[in-house]
CSV table of C-alpha atoms in Angstrom, one decimal:
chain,number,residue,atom,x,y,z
T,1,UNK,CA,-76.8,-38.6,-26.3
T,2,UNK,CA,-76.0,-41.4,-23.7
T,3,UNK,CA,-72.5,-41.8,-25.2
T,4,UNK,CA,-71.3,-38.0,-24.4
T,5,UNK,CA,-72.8,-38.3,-21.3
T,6,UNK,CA,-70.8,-41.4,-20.6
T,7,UNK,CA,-67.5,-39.9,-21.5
T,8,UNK,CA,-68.7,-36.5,-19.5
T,9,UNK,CA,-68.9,-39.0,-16.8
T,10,UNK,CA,-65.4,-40.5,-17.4
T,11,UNK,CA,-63.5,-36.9,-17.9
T,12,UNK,CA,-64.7,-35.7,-14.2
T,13,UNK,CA,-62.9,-37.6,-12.1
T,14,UNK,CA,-59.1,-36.8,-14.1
T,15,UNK,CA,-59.6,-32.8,-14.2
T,16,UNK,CA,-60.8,-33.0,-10.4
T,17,UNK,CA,-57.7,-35.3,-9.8
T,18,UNK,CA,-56.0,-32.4,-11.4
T,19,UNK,CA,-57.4,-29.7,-9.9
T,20,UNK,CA,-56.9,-31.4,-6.1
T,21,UNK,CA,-53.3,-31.7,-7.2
T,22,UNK,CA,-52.7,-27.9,-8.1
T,23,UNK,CA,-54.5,-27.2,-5.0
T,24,UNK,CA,-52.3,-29.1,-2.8
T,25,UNK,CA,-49.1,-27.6,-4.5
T,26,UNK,CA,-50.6,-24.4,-3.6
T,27,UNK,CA,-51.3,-25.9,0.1
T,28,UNK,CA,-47.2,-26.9,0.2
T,29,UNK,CA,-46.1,-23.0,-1.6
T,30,UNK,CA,-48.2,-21.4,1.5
T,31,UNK,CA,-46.8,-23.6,4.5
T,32,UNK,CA,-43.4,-23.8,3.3
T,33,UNK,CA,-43.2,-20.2,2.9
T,34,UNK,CA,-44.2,-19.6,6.3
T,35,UNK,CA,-41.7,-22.0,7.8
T,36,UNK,CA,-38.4,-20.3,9.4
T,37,UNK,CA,-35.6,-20.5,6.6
T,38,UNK,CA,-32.6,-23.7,6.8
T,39,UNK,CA,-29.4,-23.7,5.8
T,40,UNK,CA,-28.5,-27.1,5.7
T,41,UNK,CA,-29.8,-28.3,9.1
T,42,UNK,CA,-29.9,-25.4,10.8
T,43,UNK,CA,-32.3,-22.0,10.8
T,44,UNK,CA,-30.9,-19.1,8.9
T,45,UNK,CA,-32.1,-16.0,10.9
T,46,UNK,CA,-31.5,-12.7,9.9
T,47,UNK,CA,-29.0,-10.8,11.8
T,48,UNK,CA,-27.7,-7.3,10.2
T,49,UNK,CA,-24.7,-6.9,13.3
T,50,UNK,CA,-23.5,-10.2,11.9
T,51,UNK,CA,-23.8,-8.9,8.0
T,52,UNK,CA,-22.6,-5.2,8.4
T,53,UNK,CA,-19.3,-7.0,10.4
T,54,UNK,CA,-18.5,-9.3,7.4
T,55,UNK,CA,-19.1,-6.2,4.9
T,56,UNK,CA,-16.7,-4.3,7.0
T,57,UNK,CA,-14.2,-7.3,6.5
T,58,UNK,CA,-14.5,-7.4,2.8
T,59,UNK,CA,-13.8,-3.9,2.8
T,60,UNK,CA,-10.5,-4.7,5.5
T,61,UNK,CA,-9.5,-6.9,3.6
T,62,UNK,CA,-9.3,-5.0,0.2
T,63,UNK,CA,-7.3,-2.3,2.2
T,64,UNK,CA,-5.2,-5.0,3.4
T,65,UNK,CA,-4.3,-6.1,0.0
T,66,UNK,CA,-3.1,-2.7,-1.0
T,67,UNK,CA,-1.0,-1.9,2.5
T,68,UNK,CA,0.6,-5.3,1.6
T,69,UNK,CA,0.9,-3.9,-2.2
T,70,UNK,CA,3.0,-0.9,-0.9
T,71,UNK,CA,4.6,-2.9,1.6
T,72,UNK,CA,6.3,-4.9,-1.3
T,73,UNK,CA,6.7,-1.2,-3.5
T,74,UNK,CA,9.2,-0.1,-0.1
T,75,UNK,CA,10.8,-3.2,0.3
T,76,UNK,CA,11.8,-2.2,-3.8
T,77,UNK,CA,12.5,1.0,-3.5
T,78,UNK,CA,14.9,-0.2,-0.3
T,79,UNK,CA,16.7,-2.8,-2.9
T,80,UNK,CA,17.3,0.6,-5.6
T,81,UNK,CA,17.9,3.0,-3.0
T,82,UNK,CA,20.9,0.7,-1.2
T,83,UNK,CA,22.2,-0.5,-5.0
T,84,UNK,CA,22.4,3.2,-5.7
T,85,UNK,CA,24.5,4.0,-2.5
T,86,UNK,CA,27.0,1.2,-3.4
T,87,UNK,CA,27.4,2.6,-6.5
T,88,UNK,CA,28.4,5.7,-5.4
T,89,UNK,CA,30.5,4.9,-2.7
T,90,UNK,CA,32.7,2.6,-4.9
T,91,UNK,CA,32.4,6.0,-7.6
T,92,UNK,CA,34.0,7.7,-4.3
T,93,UNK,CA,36.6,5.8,-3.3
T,94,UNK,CA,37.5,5.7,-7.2
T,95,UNK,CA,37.8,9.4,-7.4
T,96,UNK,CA,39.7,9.8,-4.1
T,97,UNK,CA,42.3,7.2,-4.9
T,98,UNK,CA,42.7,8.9,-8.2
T,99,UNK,CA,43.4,12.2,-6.8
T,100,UNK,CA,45.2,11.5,-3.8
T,101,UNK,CA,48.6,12.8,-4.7
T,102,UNK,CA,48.7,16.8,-4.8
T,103,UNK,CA,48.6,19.1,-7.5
T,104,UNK,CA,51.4,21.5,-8.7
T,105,UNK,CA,50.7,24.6,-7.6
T,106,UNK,CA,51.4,27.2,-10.3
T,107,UNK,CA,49.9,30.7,-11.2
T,108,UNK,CA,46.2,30.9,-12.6
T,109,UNK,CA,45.6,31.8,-15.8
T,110,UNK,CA,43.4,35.0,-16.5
T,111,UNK,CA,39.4,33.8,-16.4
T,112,UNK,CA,40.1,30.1,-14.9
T,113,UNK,CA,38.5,31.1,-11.3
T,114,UNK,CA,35.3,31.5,-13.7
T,115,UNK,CA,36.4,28.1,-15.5
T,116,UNK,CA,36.3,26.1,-12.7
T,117,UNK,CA,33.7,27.7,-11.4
T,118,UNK,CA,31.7,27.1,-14.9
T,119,UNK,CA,32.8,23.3,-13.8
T,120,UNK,CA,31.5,23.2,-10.5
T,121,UNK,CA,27.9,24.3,-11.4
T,122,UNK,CA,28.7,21.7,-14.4
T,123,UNK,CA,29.3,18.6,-12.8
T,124,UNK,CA,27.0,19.6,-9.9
T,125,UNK,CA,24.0,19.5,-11.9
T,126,UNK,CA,24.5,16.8,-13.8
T,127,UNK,CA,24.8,14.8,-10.6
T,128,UNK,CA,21.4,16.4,-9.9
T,129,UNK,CA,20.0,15.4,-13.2
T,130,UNK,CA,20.9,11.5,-12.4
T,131,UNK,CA,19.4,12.1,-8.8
T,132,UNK,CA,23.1,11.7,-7.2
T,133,UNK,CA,22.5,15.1,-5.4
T,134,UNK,CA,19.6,16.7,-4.3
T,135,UNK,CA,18.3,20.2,-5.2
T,136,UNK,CA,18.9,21.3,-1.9
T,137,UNK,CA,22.8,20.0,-2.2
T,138,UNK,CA,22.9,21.7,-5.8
T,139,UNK,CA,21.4,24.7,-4.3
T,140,UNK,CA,24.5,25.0,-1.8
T,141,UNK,CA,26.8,24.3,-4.9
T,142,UNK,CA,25.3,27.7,-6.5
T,143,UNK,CA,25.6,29.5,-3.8
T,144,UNK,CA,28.7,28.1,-2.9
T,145,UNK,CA,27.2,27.9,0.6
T,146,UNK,CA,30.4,24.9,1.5
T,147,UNK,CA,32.2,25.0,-1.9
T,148,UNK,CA,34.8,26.8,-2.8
T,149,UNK,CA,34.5,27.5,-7.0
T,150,UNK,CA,38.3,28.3,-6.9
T,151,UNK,CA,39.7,25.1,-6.1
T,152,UNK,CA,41.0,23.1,-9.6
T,153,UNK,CA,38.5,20.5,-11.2
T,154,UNK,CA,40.8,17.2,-9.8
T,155,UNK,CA,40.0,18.6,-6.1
T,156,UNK,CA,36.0,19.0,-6.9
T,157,UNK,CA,35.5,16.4,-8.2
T,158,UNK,CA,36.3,13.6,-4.9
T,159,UNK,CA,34.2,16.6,-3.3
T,160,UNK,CA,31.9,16.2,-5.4
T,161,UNK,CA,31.2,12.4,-5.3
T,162,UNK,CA,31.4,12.2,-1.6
T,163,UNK,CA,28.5,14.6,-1.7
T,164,UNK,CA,26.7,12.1,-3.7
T,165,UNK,CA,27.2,9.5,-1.7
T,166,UNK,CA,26.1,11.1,0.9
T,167,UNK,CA,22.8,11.9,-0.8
T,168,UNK,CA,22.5,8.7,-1.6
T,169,UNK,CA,22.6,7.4,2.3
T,170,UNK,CA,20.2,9.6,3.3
T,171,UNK,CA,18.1,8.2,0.5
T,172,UNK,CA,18.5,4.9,1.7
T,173,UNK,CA,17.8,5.5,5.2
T,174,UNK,CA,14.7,7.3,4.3
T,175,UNK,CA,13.4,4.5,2.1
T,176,UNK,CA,14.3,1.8,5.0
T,177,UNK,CA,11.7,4.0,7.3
T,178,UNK,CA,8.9,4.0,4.8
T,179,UNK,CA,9.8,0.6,4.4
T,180,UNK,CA,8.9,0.1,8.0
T,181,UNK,CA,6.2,2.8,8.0
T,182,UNK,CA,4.4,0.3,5.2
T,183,UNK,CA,5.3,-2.9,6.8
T,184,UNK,CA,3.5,-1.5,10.8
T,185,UNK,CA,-0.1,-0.2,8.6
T,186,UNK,CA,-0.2,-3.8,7.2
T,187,UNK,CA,0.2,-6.0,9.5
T,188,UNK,CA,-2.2,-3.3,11.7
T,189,UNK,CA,-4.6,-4.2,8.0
T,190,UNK,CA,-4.2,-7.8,8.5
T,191,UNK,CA,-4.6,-7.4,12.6
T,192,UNK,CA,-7.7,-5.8,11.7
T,193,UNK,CA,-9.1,-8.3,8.8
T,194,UNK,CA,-9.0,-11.0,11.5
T,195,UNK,CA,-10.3,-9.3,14.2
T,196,UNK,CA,-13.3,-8.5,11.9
T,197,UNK,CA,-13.6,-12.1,10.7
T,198,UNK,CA,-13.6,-13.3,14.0
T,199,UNK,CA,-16.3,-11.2,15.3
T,200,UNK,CA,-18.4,-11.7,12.1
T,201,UNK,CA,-18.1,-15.8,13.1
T,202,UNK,CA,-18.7,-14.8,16.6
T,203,UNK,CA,-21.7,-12.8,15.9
T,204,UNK,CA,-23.8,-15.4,13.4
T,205,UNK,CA,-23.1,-18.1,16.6
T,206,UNK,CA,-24.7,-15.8,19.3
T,207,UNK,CA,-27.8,-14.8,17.3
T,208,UNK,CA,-29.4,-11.8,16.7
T,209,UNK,CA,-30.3,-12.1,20.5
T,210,UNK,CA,-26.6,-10.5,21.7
T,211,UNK,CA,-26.7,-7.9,18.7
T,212,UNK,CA,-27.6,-4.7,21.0
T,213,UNK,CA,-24.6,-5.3,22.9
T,214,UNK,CA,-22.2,-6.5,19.8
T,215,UNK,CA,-23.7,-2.9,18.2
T,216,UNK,CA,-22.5,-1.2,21.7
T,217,UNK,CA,-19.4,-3.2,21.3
T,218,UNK,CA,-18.7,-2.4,17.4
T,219,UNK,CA,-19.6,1.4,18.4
T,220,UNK,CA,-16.9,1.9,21.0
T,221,UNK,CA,-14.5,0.3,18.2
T,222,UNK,CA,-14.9,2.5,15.6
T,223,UNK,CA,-15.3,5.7,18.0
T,224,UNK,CA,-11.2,4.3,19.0
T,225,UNK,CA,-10.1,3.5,15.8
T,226,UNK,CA,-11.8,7.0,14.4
T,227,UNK,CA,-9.9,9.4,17.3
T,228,UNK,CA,-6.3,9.3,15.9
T,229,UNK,CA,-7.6,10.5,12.3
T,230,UNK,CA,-9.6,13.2,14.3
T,231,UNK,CA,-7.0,14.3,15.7
């Protein structure tokens, strides 16, 4: 009997050791809980102007990637468009130098108006089918709205290829204005990401205390960025 009251006596002392340890991890859960949050050494304190302006980055900066995307796509399409051109002017200045000298004139044959005319429509939409004329230019071929089906197959022909080369410029100079069309929207992204990044950086150093006027601020930019597309 005295024995188990002896080792009752010596177990007290190591489970109420225990139990003041849990207790003080308990104390340290409560006050350290309570205690403003640290990011390194400073206070992390919430501010949702600061977090809604780097969200609206990220997103700027996803839309930047894509402007910049299509950017490169119209600087491409610039490179085709102009190596197409140059191929058809030199396919021009073949065909005219072959044809320079005249033809014989001599009496038609019964039906070769319709031939030649049968080669016109031909040749014209072939050149349409390689995307050396345009439907509207193939259009005028079939209506002979500016071509004259008569004239003999050598004649058409330069006609023909200076029309393509024609086409072709115009294609060019389109695809150099989209080009410049793509490179003004992203630099305007990348304007945009910074300014956004900036003010996000801008916003976590003031504090939540300047945020009504940063919201003010951030309203009046989006009501001005939001009245072009409104229009």
């Amino acid at each position: 009997m005295d024995s188990a009251f002896d080792n009752f006596l010596t177990a007290m002392p190591q489970a109420a050791f225990i139990w003041v340890a849990i207790l003080l991890l308990l104390a340290v859960a409560v006050v350290t809980s309570a205690l403003p949050r640290f990011h390194g050494a400073h206070p992390v304190e919430e501010n949702p102007y600061a977090d809604e302006i780097e969200n609206a980055a990220t997103r700027a900066a996803a839309t930047a990637v894509r402007r910049r995307a299509e950017w490169l796509a119209a600087q491409e399409t610039v490179d085709r468009a102009w190596t197409a051109y140059e191929e058809a002017d030199r396919a021009a200045r073949r065909t005219s130098a072959a044809t320079a000298y005249p033809l014989i004139s001599r009496r038609r044959k019964p039906g070769e108006n319709v031939d030649r005319q049968r080669y016109l429509h031909r040749a014209a939409g072939e050149l349409c089918r390689s995307q050396d004329l345009s439907i509207a230019q193939l259009n005028d071929v079939y209506a002979h709205r500016g071509w004259n089906p008569r004239l003999h197959p050598v004649q058409q022909e330069p006609l023909l290829r200076n029309a393509a080369r024609d086409h072709r410029l115009t294609a060019y100079r389109r695809a150099v204005e989209a080009e410049r069309i793509a490179w003004r929207a992203a630099e305007a992204a990348a304007d945009e990401v910074r300014s956004l990044r900036a003010e996000a950086s801008s916003a976590r150093m003031r504090g939540p205390a300047a945020e009504p006027i940063d919201q003010q601020w951030w309203s009046e930019q989006w009501a001005a960025t939001e009245l072009p597309a409104a229009a």
